[in-house]
Short mmCIF file of C-alpha atoms in Angstrom, two decimals:
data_model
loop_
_atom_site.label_atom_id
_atom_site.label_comp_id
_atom_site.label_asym_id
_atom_site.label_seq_id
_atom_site.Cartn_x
_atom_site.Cartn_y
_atom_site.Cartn_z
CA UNK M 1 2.25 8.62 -9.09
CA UNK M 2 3.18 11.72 -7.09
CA UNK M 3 7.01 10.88 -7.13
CA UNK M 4 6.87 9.35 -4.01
CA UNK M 5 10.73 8.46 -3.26
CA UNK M 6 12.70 6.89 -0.50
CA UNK M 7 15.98 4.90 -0.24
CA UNK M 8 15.76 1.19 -1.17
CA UNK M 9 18.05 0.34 1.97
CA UNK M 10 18.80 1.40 5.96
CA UNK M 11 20.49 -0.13 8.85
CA UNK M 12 20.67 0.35 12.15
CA UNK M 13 21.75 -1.33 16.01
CA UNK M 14 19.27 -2.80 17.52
CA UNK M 15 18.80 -0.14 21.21
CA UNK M 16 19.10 2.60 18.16
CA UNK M 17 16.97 4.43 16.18
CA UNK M 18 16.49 4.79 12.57
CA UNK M 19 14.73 7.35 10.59
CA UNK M 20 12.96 6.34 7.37
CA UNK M 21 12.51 9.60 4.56
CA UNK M 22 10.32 10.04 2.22
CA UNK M 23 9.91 12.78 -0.10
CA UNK M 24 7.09 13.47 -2.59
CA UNK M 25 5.48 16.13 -5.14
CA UNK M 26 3.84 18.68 -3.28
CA UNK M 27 0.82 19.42 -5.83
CA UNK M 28 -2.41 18.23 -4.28
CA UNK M 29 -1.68 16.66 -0.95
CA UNK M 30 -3.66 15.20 1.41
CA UNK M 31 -1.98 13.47 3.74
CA UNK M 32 0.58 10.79 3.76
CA UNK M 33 0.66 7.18 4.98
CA UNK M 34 3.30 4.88 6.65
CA UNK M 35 2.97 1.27 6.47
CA UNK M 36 5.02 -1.66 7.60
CA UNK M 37 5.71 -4.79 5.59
CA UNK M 38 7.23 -7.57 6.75
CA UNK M 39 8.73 -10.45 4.45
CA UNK M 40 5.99 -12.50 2.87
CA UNK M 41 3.17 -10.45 4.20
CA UNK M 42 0.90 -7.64 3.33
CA UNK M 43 1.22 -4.10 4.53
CA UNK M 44 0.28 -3.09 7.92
CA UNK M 45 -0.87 0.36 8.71
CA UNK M 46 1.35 2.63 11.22
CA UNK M 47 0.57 5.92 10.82
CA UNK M 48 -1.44 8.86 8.85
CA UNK M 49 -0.12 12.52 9.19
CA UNK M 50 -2.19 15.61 7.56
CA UNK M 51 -0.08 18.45 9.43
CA UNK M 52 3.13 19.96 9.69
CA UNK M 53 5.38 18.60 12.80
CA UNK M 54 5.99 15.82 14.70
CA UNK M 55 3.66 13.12 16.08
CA UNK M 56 4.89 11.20 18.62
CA UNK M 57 3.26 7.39 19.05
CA UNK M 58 5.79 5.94 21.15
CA UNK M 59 7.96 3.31 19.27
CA UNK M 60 7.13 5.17 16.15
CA UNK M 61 6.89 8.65 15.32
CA UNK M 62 6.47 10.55 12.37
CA UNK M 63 7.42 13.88 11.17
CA UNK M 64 5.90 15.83 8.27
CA UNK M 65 6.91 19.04 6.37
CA UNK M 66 4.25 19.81 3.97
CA UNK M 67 6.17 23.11 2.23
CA UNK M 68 8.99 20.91 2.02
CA UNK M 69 7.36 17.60 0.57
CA UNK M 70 9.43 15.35 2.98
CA UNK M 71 8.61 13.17 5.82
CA UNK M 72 10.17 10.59 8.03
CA UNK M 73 9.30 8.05 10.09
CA UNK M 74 11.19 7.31 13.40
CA UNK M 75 11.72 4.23 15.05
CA UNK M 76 13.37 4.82 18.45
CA UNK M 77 14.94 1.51 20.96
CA UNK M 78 15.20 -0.90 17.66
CA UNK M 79 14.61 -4.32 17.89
CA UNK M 80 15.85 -7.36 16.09
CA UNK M 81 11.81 -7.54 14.79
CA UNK M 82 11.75 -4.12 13.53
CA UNK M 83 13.70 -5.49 10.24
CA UNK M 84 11.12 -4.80 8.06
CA UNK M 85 10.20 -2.94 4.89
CA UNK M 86 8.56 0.59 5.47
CA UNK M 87 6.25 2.24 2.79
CA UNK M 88 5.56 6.13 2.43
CA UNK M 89 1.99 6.71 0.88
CA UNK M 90 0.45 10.04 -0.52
CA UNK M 91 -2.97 10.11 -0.53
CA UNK M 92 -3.72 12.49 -3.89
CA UNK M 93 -5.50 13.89 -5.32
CA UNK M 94 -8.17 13.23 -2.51
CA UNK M 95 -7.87 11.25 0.56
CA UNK M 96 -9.27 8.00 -1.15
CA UNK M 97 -6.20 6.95 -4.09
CA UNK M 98 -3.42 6.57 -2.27
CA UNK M 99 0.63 6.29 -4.09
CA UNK M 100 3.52 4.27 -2.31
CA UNK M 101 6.67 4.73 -2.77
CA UNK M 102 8.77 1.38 -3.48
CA UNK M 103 9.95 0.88 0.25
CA UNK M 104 12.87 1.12 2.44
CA UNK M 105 13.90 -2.07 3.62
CA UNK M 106 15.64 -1.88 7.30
CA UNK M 107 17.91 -4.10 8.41
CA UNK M 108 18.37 -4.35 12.31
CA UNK M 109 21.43 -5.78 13.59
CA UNK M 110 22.44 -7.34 17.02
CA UNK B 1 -9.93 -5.65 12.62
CA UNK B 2 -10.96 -5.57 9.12
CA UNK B 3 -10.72 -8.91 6.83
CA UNK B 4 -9.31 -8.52 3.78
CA UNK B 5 -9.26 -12.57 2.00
CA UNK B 6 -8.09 -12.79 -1.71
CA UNK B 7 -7.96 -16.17 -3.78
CA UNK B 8 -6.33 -17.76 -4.68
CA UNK B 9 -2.85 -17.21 -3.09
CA UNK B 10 -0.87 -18.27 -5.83
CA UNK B 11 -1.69 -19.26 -9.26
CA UNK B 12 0.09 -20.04 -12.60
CA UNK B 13 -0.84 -19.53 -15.46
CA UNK B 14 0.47 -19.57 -19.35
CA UNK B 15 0.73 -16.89 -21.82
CA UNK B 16 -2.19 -15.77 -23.42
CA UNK B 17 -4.20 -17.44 -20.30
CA UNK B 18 -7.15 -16.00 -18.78
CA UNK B 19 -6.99 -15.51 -14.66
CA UNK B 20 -9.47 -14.20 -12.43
CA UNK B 21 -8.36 -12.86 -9.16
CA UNK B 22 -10.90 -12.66 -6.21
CA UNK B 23 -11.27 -10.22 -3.74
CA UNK B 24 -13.98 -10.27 -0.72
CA UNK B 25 -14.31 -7.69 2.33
CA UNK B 26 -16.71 -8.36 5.41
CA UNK B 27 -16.31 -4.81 6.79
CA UNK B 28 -18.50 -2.82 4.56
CA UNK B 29 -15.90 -0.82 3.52
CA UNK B 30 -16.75 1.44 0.79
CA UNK B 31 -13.72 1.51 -1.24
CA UNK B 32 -11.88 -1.23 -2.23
CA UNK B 33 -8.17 -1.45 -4.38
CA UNK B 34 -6.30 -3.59 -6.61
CA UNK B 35 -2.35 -2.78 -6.14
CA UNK B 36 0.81 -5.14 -7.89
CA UNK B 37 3.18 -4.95 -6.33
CA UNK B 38 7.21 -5.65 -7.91
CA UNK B 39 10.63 -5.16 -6.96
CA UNK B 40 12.17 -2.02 -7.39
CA UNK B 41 8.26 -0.51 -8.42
CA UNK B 42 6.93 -0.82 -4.49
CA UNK B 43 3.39 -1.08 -4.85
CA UNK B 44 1.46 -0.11 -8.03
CA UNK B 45 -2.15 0.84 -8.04
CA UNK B 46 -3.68 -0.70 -10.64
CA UNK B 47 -7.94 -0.13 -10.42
CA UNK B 48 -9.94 0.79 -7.52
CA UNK B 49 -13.89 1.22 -6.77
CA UNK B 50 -15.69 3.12 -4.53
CA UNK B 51 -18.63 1.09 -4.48
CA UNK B 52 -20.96 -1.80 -6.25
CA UNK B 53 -20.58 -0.97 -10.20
CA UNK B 54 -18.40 1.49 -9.92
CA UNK B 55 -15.16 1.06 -11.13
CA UNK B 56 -11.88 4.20 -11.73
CA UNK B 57 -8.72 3.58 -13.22
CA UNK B 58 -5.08 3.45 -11.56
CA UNK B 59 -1.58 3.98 -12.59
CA UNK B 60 -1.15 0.87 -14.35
CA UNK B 61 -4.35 -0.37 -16.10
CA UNK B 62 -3.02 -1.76 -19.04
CA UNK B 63 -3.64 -5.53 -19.45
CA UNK B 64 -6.16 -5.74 -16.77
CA UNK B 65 -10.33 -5.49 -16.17
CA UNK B 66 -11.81 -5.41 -13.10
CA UNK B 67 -15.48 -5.26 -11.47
CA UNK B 68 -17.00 -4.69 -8.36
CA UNK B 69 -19.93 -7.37 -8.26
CA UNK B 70 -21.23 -6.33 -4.37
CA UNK B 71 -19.77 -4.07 -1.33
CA UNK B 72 -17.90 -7.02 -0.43
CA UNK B 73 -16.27 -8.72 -3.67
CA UNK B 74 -13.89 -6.85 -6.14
CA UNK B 75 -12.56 -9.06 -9.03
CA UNK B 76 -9.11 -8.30 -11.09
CA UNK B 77 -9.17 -9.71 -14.64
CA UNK B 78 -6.36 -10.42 -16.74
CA UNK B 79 -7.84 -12.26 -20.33
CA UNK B 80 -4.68 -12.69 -22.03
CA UNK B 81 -2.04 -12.57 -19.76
CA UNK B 82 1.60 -11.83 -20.27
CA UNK B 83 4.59 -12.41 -18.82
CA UNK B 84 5.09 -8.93 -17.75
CA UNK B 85 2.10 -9.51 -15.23
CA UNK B 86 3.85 -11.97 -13.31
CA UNK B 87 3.79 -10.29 -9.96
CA UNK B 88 2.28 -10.47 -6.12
CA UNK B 89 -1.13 -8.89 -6.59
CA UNK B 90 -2.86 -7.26 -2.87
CA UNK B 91 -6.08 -6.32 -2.87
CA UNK B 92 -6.79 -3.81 -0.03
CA UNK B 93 -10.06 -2.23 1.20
CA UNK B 94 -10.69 1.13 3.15
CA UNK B 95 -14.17 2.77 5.23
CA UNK B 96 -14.58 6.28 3.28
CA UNK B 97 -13.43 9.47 2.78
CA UNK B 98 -12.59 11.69 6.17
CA UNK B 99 -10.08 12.05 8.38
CA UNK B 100 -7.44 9.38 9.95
CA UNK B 101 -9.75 7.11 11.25
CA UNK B 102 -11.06 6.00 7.74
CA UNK B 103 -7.68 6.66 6.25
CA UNK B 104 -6.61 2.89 6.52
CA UNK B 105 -5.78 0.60 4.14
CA UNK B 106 -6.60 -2.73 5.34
CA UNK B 107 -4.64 -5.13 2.58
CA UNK B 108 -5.68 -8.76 2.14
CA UNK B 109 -3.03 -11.44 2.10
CA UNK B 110 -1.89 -11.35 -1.22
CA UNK B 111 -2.00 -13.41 -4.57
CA UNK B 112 1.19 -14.90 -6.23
CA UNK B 113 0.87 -14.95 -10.20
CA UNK B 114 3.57 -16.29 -12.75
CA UNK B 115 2.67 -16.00 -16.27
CA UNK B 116 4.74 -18.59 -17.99
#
């Protein structure tokens, strides 16, 4: 639902960043999600954005561009524990159904 | 922390079977979800509820029943099951409606199904 899209794979040096897109259908929105998942376990929440711009949380930060249907997520000073999978979710058509993408799986390396 | 327990956490079953899913949330939460979740899909939502009796359809309903018995129990039911439902099932729960604070999906462990 809602054409939520991001890459299937990322990599990055650990003491690096990596940014994490997501694009989606613009029709309806009401915020959007990120969520961590780590092998063999269920999503963990990270972060909820509603408006345009940047919000800074420290080790992750998100970015949002609601004219644009696009957002990232951006994990700054990698770690080896940071390989994870990270899922974009819209919230549509109200703030209580929520669509994933299928996940962007990031691989850090030493 | 919210507690999100599903059972059982991995099940098989054969074609044609019938498999009952369980879902239970202590928080009070008023919504509660049903998501598959397969490789190359990402997660899939398949019915959710917004309360005891109440039950709205998902992406993916096809195949599957569900009902929400209390505020703290949400059942999936699959009575004839296929192949093509052989997946990790999460159940996930959230407060309300609102802003970021009852945004949160808080997802339960997971159930592993193979339909044989």
């Amino acid at each position: 639902g809602q054409g939520v899209e991001q890459p299937d794979n990322l990599m990055s040096v650990e003491g690096t960043f990596a940014r994490v897109n997501c694009t989606y259908s613009t029709s309806g929105f009401n915020g959007l999600s990120w969520y961590q998942q780590r092998e063999g376990h269920a999503p963990v929440f990270l972060s909820y954005v509603v408006l345009d711009g940047l919000k800074d949380s420290g080790h992750f930060s998100t970015f949002l561009s609601r004219s644009n249907g696009y957002s990232y997520l951006l994990l700054t000073e990698l770690q080896i524990k940071d390989s994870a999978s990270y899922l974009c979710a819209v919230s549509w058509p109200n703030y209580n159904v929520l669509y994933f993408g299928s996940g962007t799986k990031l691989t850090v390396e030493p | 922390e919210a507690a999100v327990t599903q059972s059982p956490r991995n099940k098989v079953t054969v074609t044609g079977g019938n498999v009952t899913l369980s879902c239970r949330q202590t928080n009070s939460h008023n919504y509660m979800y049903w998501y598959r979740q397969d490789t190359g899909h990402g997660l899939r939502l398949i019915h959710y509820s917004y309360g005891a009796g109440n039950l709205q359809i998902g992406d993916v309903p096809d195949g599957y029943k569900a009902t929400r018995t209390t505020q703290e129990d949400f059942f999936l039911l699959l009575e004839l099951a296929s192949p093509s439902q052989t997946s990790l099932y999460f159940c996930a729960s959230k407060e309300g409606t609102g802003g970021p604070s009852q945004n949160t999906l808080y997802f339960g462990a997971g159930t592993r199904l193979s339909v044989l």
